[in-house]
JSON list of C-alpha atoms in Angstrom, two decimals:
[
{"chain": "U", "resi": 1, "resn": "UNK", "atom": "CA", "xyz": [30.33, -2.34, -100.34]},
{"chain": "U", "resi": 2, "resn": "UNK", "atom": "CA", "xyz": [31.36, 1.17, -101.45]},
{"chain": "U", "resi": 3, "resn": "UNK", "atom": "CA", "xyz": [28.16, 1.10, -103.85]},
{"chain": "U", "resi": 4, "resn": "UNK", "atom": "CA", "xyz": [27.83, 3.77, -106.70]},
{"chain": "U", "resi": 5, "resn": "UNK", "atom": "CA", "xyz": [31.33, 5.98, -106.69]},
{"chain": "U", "resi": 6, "resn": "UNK", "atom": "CA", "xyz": [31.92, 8.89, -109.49]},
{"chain": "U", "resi": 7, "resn": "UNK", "atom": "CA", "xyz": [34.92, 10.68, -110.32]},
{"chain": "U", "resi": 8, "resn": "UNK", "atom": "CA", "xyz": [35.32, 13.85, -110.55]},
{"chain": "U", "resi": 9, "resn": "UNK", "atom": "CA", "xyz": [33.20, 15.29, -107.81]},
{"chain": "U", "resi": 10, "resn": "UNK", "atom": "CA", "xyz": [33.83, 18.61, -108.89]},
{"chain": "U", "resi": 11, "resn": "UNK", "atom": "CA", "xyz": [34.88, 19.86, -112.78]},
{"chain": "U", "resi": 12, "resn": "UNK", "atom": "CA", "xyz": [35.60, 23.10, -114.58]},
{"chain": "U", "resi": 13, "resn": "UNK", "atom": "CA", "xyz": [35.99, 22.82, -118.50]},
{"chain": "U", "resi": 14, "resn": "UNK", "atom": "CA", "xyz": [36.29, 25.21, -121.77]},
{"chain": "U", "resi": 15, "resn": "UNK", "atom": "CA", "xyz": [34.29, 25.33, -123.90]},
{"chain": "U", "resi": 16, "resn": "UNK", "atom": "CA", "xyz": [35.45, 22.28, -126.75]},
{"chain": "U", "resi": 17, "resn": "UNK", "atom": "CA", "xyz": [37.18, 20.33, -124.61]},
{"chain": "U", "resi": 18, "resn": "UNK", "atom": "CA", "xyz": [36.59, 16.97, -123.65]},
{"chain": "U", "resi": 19, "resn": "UNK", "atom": "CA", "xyz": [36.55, 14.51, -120.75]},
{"chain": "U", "resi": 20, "resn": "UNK", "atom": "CA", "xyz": [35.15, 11.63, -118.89]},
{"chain": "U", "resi": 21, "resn": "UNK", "atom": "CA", "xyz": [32.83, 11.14, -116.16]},
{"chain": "U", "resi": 22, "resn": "UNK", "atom": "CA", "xyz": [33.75, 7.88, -113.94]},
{"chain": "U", "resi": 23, "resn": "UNK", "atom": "CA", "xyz": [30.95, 5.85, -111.99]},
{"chain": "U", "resi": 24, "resn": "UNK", "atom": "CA", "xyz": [31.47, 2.26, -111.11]},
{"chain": "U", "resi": 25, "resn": "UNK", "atom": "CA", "xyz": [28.96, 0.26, -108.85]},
{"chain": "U", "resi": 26, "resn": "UNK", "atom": "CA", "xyz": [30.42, -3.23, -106.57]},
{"chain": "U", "resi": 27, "resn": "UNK", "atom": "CA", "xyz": [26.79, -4.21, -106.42]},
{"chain": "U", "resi": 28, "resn": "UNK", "atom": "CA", "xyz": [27.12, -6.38, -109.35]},
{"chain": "U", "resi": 29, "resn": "UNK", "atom": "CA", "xyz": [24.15, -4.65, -110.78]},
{"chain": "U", "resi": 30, "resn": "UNK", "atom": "CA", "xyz": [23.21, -5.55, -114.62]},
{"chain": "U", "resi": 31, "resn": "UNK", "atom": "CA", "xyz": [21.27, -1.65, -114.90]},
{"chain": "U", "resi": 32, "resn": "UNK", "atom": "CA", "xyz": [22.95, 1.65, -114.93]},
{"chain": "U", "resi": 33, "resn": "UNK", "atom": "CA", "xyz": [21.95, 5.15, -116.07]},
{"chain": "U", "resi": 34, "resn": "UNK", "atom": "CA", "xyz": [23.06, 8.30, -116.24]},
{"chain": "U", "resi": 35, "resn": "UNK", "atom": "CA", "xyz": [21.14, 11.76, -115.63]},
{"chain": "U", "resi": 36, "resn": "UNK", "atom": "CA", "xyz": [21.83, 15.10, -115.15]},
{"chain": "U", "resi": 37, "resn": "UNK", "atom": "CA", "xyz": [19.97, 17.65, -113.04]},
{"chain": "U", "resi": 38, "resn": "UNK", "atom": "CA", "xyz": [19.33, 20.93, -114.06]},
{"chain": "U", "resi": 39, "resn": "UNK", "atom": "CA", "xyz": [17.88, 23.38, -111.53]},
{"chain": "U", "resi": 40, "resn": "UNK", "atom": "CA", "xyz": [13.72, 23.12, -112.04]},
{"chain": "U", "resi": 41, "resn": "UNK", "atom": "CA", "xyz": [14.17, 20.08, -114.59]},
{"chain": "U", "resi": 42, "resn": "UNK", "atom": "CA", "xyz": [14.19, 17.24, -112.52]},
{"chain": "U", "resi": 43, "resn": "UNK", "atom": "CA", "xyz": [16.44, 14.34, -113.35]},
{"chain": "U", "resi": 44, "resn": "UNK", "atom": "CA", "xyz": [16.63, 13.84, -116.91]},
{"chain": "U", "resi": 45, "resn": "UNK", "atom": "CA", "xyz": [18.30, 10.44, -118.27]},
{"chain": "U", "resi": 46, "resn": "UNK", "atom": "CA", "xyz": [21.04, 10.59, -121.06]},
{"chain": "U", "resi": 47, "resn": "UNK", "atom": "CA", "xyz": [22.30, 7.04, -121.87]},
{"chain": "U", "resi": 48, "resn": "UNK", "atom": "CA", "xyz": [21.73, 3.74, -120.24]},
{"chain": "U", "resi": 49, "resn": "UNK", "atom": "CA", "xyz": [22.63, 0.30, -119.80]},
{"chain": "U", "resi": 50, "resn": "UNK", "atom": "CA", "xyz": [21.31, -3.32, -119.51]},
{"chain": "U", "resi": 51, "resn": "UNK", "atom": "CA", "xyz": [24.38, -5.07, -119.27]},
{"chain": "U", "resi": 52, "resn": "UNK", "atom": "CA", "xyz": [28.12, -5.49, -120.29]},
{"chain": "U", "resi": 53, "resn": "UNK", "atom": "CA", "xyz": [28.21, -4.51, -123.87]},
{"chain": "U", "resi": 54, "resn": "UNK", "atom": "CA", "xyz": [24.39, -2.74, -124.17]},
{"chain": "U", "resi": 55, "resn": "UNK", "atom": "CA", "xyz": [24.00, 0.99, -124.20]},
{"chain": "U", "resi": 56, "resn": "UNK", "atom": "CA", "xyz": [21.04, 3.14, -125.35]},
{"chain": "U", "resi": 57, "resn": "UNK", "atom": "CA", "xyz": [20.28, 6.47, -125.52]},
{"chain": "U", "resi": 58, "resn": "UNK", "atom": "CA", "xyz": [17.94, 8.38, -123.02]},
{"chain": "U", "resi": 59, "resn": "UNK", "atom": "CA", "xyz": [15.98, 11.48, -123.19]},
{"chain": "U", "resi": 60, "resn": "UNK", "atom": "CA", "xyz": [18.90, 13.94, -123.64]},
{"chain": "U", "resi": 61, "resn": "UNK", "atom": "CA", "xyz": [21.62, 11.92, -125.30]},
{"chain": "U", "resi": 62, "resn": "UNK", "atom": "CA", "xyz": [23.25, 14.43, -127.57]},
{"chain": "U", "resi": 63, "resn": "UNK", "atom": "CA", "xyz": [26.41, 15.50, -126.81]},
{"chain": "U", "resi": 64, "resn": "UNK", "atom": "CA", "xyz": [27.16, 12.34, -124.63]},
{"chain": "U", "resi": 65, "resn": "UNK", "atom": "CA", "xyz": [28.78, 9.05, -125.79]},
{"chain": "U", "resi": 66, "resn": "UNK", "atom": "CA", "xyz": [29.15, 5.92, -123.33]},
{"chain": "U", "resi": 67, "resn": "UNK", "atom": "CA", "xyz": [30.08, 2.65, -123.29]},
{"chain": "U", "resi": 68, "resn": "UNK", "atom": "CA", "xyz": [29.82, -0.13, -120.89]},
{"chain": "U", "resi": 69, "resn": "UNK", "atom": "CA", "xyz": [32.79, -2.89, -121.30]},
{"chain": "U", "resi": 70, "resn": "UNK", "atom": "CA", "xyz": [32.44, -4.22, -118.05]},
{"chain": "U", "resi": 71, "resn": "UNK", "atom": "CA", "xyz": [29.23, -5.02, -115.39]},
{"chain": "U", "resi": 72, "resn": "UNK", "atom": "CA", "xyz": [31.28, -2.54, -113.06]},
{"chain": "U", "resi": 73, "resn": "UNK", "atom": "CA", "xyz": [31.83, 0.58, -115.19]},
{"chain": "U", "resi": 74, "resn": "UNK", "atom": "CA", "xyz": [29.77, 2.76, -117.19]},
{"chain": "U", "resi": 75, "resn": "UNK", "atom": "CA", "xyz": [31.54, 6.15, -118.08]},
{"chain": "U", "resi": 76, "resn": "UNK", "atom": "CA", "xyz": [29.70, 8.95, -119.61]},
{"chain": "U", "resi": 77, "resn": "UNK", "atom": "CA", "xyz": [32.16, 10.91, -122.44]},
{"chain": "U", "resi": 78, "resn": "UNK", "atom": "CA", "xyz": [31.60, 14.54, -123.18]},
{"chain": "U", "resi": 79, "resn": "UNK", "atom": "CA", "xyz": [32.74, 14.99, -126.60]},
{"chain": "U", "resi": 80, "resn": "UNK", "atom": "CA", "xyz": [33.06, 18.70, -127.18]},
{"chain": "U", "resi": 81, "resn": "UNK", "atom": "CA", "xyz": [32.08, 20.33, -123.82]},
{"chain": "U", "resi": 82, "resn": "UNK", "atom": "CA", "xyz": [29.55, 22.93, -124.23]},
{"chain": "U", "resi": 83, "resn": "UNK", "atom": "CA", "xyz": [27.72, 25.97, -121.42]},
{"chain": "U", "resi": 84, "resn": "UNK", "atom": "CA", "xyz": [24.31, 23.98, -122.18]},
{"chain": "U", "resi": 85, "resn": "UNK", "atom": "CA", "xyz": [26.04, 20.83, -120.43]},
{"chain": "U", "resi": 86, "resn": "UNK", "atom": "CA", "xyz": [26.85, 22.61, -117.18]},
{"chain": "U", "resi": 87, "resn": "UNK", "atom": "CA", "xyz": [25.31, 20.29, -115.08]},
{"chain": "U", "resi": 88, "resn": "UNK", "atom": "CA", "xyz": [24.97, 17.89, -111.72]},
{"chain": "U", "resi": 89, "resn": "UNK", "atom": "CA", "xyz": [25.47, 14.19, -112.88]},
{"chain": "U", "resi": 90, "resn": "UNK", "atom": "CA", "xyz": [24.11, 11.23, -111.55]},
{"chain": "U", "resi": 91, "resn": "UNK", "atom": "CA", "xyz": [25.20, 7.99, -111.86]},
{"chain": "U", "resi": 92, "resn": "UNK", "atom": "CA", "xyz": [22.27, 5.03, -110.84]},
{"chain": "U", "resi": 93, "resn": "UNK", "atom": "CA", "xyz": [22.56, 1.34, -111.07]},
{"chain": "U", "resi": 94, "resn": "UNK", "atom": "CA", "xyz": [19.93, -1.50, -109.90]},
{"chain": "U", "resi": 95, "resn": "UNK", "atom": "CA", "xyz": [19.24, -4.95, -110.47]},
{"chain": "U", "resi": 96, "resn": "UNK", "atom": "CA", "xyz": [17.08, -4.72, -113.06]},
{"chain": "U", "resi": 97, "resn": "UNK", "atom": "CA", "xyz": [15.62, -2.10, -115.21]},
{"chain": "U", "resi": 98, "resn": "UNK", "atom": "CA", "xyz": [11.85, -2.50, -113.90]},
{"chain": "U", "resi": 99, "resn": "UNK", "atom": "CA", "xyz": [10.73, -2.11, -110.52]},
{"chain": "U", "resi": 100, "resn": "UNK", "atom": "CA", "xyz": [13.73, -2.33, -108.64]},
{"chain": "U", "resi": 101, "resn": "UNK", "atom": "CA", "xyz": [15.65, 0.16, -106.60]},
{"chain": "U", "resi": 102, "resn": "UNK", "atom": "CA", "xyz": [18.10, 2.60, -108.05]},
{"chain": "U", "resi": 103, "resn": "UNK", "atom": "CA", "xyz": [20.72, 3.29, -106.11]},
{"chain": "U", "resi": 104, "resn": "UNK", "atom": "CA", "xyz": [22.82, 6.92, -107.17]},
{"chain": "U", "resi": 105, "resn": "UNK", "atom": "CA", "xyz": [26.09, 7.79, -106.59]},
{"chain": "U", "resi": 106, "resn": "UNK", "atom": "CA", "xyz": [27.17, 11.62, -105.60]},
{"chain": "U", "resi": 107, "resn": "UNK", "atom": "CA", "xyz": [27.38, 13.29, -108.19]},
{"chain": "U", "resi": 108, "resn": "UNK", "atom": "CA", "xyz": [29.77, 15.46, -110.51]},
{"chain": "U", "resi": 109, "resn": "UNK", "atom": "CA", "xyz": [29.56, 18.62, -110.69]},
{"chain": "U", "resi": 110, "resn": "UNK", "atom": "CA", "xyz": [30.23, 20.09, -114.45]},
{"chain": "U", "resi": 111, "resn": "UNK", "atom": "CA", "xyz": [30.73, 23.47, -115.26]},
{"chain": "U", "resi": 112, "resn": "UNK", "atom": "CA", "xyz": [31.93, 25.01, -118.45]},
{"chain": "U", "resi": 113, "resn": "UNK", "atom": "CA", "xyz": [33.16, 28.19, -119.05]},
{"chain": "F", "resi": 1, "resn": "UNK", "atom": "CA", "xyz": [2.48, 10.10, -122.86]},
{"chain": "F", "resi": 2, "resn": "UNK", "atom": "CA", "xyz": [5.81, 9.90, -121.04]},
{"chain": "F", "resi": 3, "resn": "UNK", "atom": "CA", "xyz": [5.40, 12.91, -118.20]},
{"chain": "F", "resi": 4, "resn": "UNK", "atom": "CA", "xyz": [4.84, 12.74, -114.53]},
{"chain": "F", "resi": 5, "resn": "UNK", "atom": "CA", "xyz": [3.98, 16.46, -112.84]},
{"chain": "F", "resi": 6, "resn": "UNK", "atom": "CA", "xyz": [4.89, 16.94, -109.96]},
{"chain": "F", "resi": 7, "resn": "UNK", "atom": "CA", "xyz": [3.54, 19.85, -107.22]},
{"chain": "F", "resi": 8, "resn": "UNK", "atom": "CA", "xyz": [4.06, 22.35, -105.72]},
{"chain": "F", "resi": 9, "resn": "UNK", "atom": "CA", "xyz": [7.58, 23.06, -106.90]},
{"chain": "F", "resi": 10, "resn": "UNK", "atom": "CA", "xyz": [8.74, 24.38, -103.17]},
{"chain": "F", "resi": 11, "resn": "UNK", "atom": "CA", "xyz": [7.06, 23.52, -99.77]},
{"chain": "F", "resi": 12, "resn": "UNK", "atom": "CA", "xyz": [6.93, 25.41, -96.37]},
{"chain": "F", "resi": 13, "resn": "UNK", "atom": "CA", "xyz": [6.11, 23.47, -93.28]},
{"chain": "F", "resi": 14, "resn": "UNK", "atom": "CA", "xyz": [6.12, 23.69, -89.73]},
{"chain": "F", "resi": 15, "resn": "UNK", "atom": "CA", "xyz": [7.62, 21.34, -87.84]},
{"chain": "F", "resi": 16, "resn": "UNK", "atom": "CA", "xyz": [4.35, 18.97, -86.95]},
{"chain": "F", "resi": 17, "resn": "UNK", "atom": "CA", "xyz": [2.81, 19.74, -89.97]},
{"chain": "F", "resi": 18, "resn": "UNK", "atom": "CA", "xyz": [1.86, 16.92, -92.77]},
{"chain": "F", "resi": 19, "resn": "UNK", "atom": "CA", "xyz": [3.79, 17.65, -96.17]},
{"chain": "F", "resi": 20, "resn": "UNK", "atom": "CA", "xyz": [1.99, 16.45, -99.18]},
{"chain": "F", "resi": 21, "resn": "UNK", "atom": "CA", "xyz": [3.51, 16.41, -102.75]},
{"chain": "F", "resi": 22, "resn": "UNK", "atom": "CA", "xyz": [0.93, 15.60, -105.54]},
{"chain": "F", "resi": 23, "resn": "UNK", "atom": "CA", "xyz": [2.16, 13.75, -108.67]},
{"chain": "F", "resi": 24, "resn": "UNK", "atom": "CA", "xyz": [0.20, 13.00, -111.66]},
{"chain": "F", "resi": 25, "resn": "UNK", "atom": "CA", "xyz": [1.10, 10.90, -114.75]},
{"chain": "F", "resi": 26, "resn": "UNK", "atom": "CA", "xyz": [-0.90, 10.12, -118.42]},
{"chain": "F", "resi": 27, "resn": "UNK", "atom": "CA", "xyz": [0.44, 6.82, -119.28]},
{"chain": "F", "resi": 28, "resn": "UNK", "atom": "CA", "xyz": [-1.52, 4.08, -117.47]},
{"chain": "F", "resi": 29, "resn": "UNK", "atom": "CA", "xyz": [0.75, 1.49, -118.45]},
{"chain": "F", "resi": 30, "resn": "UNK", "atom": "CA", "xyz": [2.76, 2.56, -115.75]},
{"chain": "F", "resi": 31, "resn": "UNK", "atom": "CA", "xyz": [2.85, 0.14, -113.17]},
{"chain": "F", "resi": 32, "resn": "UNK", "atom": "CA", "xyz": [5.86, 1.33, -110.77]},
{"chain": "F", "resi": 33, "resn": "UNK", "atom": "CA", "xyz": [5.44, 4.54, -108.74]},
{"chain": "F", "resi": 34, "resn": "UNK", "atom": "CA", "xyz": [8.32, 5.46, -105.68]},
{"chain": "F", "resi": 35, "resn": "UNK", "atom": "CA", "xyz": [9.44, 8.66, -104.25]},
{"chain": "F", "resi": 36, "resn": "UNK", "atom": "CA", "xyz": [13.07, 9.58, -104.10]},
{"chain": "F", "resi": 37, "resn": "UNK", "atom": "CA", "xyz": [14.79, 11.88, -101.32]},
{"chain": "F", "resi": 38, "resn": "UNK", "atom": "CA", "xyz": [17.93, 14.44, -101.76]},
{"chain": "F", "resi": 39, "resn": "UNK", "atom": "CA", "xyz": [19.68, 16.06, -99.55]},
{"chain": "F", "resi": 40, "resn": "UNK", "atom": "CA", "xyz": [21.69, 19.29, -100.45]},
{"chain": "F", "resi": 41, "resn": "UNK", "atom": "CA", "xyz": [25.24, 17.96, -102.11]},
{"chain": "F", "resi": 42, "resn": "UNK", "atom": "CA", "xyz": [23.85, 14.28, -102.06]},
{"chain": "F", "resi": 43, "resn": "UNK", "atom": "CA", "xyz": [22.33, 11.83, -104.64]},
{"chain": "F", "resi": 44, "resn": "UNK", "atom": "CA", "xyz": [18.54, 11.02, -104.28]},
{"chain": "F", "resi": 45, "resn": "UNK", "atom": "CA", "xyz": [17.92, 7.56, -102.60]},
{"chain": "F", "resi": 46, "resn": "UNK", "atom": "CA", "xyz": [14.44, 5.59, -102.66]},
{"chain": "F", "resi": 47, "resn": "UNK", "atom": "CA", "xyz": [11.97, 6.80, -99.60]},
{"chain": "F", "resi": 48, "resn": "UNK", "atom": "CA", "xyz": [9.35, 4.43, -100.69]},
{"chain": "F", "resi": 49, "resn": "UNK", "atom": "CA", "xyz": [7.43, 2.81, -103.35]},
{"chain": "F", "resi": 50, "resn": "UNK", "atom": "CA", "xyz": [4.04, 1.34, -104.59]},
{"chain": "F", "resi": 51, "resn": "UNK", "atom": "CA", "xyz": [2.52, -0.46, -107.11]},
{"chain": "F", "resi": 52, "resn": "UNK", "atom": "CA", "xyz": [-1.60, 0.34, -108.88]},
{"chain": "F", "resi": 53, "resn": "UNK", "atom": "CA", "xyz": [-2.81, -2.72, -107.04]},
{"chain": "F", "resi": 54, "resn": "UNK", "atom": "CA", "xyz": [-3.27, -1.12, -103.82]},
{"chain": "F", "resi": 55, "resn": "UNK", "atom": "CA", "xyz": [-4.25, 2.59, -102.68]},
{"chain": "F", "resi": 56, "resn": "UNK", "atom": "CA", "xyz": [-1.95, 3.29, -100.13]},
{"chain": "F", "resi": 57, "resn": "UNK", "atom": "CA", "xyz": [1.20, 1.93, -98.78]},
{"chain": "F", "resi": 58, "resn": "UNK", "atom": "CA", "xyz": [2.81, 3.58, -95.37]},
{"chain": "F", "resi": 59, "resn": "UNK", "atom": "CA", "xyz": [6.29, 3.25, -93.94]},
{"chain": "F", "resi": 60, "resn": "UNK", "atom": "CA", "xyz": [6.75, 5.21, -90.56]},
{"chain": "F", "resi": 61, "resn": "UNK", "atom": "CA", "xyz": [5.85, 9.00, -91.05]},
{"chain": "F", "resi": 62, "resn": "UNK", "atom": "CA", "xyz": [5.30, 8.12, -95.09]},
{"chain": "F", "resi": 63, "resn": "UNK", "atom": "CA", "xyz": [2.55, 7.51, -96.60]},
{"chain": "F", "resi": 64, "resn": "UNK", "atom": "CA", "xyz": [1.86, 7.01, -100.91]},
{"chain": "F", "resi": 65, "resn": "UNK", "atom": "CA", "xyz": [-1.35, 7.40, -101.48]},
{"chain": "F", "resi": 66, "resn": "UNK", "atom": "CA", "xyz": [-2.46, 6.31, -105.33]},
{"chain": "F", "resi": 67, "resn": "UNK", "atom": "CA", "xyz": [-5.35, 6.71, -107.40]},
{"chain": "F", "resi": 68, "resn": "UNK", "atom": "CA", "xyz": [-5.10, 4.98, -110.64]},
{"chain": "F", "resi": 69, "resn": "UNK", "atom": "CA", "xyz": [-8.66, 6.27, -112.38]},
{"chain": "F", "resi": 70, "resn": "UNK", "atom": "CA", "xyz": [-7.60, 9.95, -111.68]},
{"chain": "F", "resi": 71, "resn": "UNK", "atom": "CA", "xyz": [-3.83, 8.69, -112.51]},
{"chain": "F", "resi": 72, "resn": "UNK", "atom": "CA", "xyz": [-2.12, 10.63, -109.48]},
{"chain": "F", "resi": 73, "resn": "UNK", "atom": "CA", "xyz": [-0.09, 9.85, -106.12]},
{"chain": "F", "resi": 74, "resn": "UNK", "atom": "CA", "xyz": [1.34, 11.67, -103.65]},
{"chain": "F", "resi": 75, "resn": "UNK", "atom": "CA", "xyz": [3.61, 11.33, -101.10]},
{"chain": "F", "resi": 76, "resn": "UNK", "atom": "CA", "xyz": [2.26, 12.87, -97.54]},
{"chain": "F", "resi": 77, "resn": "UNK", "atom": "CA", "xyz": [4.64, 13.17, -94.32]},
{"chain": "F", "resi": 78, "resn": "UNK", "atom": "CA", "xyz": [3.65, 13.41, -91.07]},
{"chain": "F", "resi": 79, "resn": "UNK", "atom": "CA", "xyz": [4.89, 15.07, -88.07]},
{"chain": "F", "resi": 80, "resn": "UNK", "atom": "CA", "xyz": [7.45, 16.81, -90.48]},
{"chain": "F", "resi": 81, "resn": "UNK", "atom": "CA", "xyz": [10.35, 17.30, -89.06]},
{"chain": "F", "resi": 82, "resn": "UNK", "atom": "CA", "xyz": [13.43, 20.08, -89.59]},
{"chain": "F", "resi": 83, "resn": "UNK", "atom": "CA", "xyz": [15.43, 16.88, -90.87]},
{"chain": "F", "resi": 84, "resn": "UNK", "atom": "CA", "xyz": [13.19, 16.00, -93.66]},
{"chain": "F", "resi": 85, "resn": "UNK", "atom": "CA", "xyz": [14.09, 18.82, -95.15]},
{"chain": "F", "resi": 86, "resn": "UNK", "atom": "CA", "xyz": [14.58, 17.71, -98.74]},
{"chain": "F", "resi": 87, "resn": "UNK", "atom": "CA", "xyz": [13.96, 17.79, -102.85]},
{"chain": "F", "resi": 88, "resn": "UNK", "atom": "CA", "xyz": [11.50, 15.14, -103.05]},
{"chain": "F", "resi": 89, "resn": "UNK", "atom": "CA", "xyz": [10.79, 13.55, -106.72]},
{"chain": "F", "resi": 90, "resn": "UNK", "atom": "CA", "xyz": [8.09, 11.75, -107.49]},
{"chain": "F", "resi": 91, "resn": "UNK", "atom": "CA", "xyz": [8.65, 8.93, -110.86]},
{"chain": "F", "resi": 92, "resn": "UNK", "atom": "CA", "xyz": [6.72, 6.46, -112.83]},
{"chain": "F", "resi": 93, "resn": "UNK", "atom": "CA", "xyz": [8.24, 3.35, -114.33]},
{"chain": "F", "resi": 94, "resn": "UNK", "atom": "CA", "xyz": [6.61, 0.77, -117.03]},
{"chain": "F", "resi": 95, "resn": "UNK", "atom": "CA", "xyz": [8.40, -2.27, -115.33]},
{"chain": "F", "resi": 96, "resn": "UNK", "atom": "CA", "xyz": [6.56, -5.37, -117.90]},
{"chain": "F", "resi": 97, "resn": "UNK", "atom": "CA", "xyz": [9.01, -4.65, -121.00]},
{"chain": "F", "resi": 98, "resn": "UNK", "atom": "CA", "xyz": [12.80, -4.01, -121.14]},
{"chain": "F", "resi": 99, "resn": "UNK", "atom": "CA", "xyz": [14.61, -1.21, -123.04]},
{"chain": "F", "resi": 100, "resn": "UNK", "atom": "CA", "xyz": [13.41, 2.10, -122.81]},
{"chain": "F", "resi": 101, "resn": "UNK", "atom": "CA", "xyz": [9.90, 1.31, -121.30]},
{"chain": "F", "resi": 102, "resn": "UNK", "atom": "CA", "xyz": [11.71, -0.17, -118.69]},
{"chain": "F", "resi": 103, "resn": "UNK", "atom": "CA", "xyz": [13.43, 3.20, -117.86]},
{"chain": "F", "resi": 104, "resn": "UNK", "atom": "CA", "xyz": [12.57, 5.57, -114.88]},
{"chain": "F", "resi": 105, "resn": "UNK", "atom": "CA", "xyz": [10.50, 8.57, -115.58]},
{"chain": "F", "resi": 106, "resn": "UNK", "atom": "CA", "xyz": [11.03, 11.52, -112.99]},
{"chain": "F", "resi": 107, "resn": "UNK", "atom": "CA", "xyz": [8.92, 14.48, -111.86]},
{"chain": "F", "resi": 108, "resn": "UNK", "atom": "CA", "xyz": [10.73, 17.79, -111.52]},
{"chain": "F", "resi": 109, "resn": "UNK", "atom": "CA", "xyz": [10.95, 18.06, -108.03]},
{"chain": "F", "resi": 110, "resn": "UNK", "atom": "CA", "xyz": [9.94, 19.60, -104.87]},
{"chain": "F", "resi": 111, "resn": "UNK", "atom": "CA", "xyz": [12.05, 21.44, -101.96]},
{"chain": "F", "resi": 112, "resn": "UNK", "atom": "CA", "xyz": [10.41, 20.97, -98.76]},
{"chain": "F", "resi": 113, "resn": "UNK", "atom": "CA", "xyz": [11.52, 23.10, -96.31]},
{"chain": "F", "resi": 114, "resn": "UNK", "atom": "CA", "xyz": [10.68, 22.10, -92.39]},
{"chain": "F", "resi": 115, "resn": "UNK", "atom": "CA", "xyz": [10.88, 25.32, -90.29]},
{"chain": "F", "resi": 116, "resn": "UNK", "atom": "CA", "xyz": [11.69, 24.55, -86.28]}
]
């Protein structure tokens, strides 16, 4: 199993422009998240998912959209790339939402200029 | 209340020396409590979890120990060595309802830093 795999590891944007962040999980996990770490912030989630077809919003949703079509993928849009959302993004999926282990993928790197 | 705290924010050990990371939390619905570990350029991975009903749980050189009146856990390593050098976070989960209670909640972190 490859596990959790995102794409881009590395990114440079302008300011307004837009783009997708790729994670997709083989685990055949129902539960993935995205968060972004911030240097002295911790992890900080921005959208989630239950399953195929469920997304909700985190604690820092703004300026993200997402979507989640299939069990495998779950990418995170940036709609208008801003400085503020220079960033380290985690991708995390588990079995289920409660009590079970999350398992992250690298990481993207985000910065905008 | 949603936080956990997590401290110290950056911790110097000798190698041999027990690490301990305090975490403290205010909503004692929680009922989910594990410690993740990152290494420089990596995403954090699970080191070890435990739930309220008991007071300590210990895998190898790790050891959670909880207290649910004072609502705080920490994570304490043994014998630390140069290769646990690490951001360690700390996180509380509410694991009885779906949706958003169902969601992890994550300390800030801590870089420990094992010197040879």
């Amino acid at each position: 199993n490859a596990g959790v795999t995102q794409t881009p590891k590395f990114q440079v944007l302008k300011t307004g422009q837009s783009m997708t962040l790729q994670c997709a999980q083989d685990m055949n996990h129902e539960y993935m998240s995205w968060y972004r770490q911030d240097p002295g912030m911790g992890l900080r989630l921005i959208h989630y998912s239950v399953g195929a077809g469920i997304t909700d919003q985190g604690e820092v949703p703004n300026g993200y959209n997402v979507s989640r079509s299939t069990t495998e993928d779950f990418p995170l849009r940036l709609l208008s790339a801003a400085p503020s959302q220079t960033s380290v993004y985690f991708c995390a999926s588990s079995i289920l939402a409660g009590g079970n282990e999350q398992y992250f993928g690298p990481g993207t790197r985000l910065t905008v200029t | 209340q949603q936080q956990v705290k997590q401290s110290p924010q950056s911790l110097i050990v000798q190698k041999g020396g027990i690490s301990i990371i305090n975490c403290a939390y205010e909503n004692t619905a929680f009922d989910y409590f594990p410690w993740y570990q990152q290494f420089p350029g990596k995403g954090p991975a699970l080191l070890i979890a435990i739930r309220p009903d008991v007071s300590e749980k210990k895998e190898g050189r790790f050891t959670i120990s909880f207290n649910k009146s004072a609502k705080q856990f920490s994570l304490h390593i043994m014998d630390s060595q140069p290769g646990d050098s690490a951001t360690y976070f700390c996180a509380a989960q509410l694991t009885n309802y779906g949706g958003s209670q169902g969601n992890l909640i994550f300390g800030k972190g801590t870089k420990l830093s094992v010197k040879p």
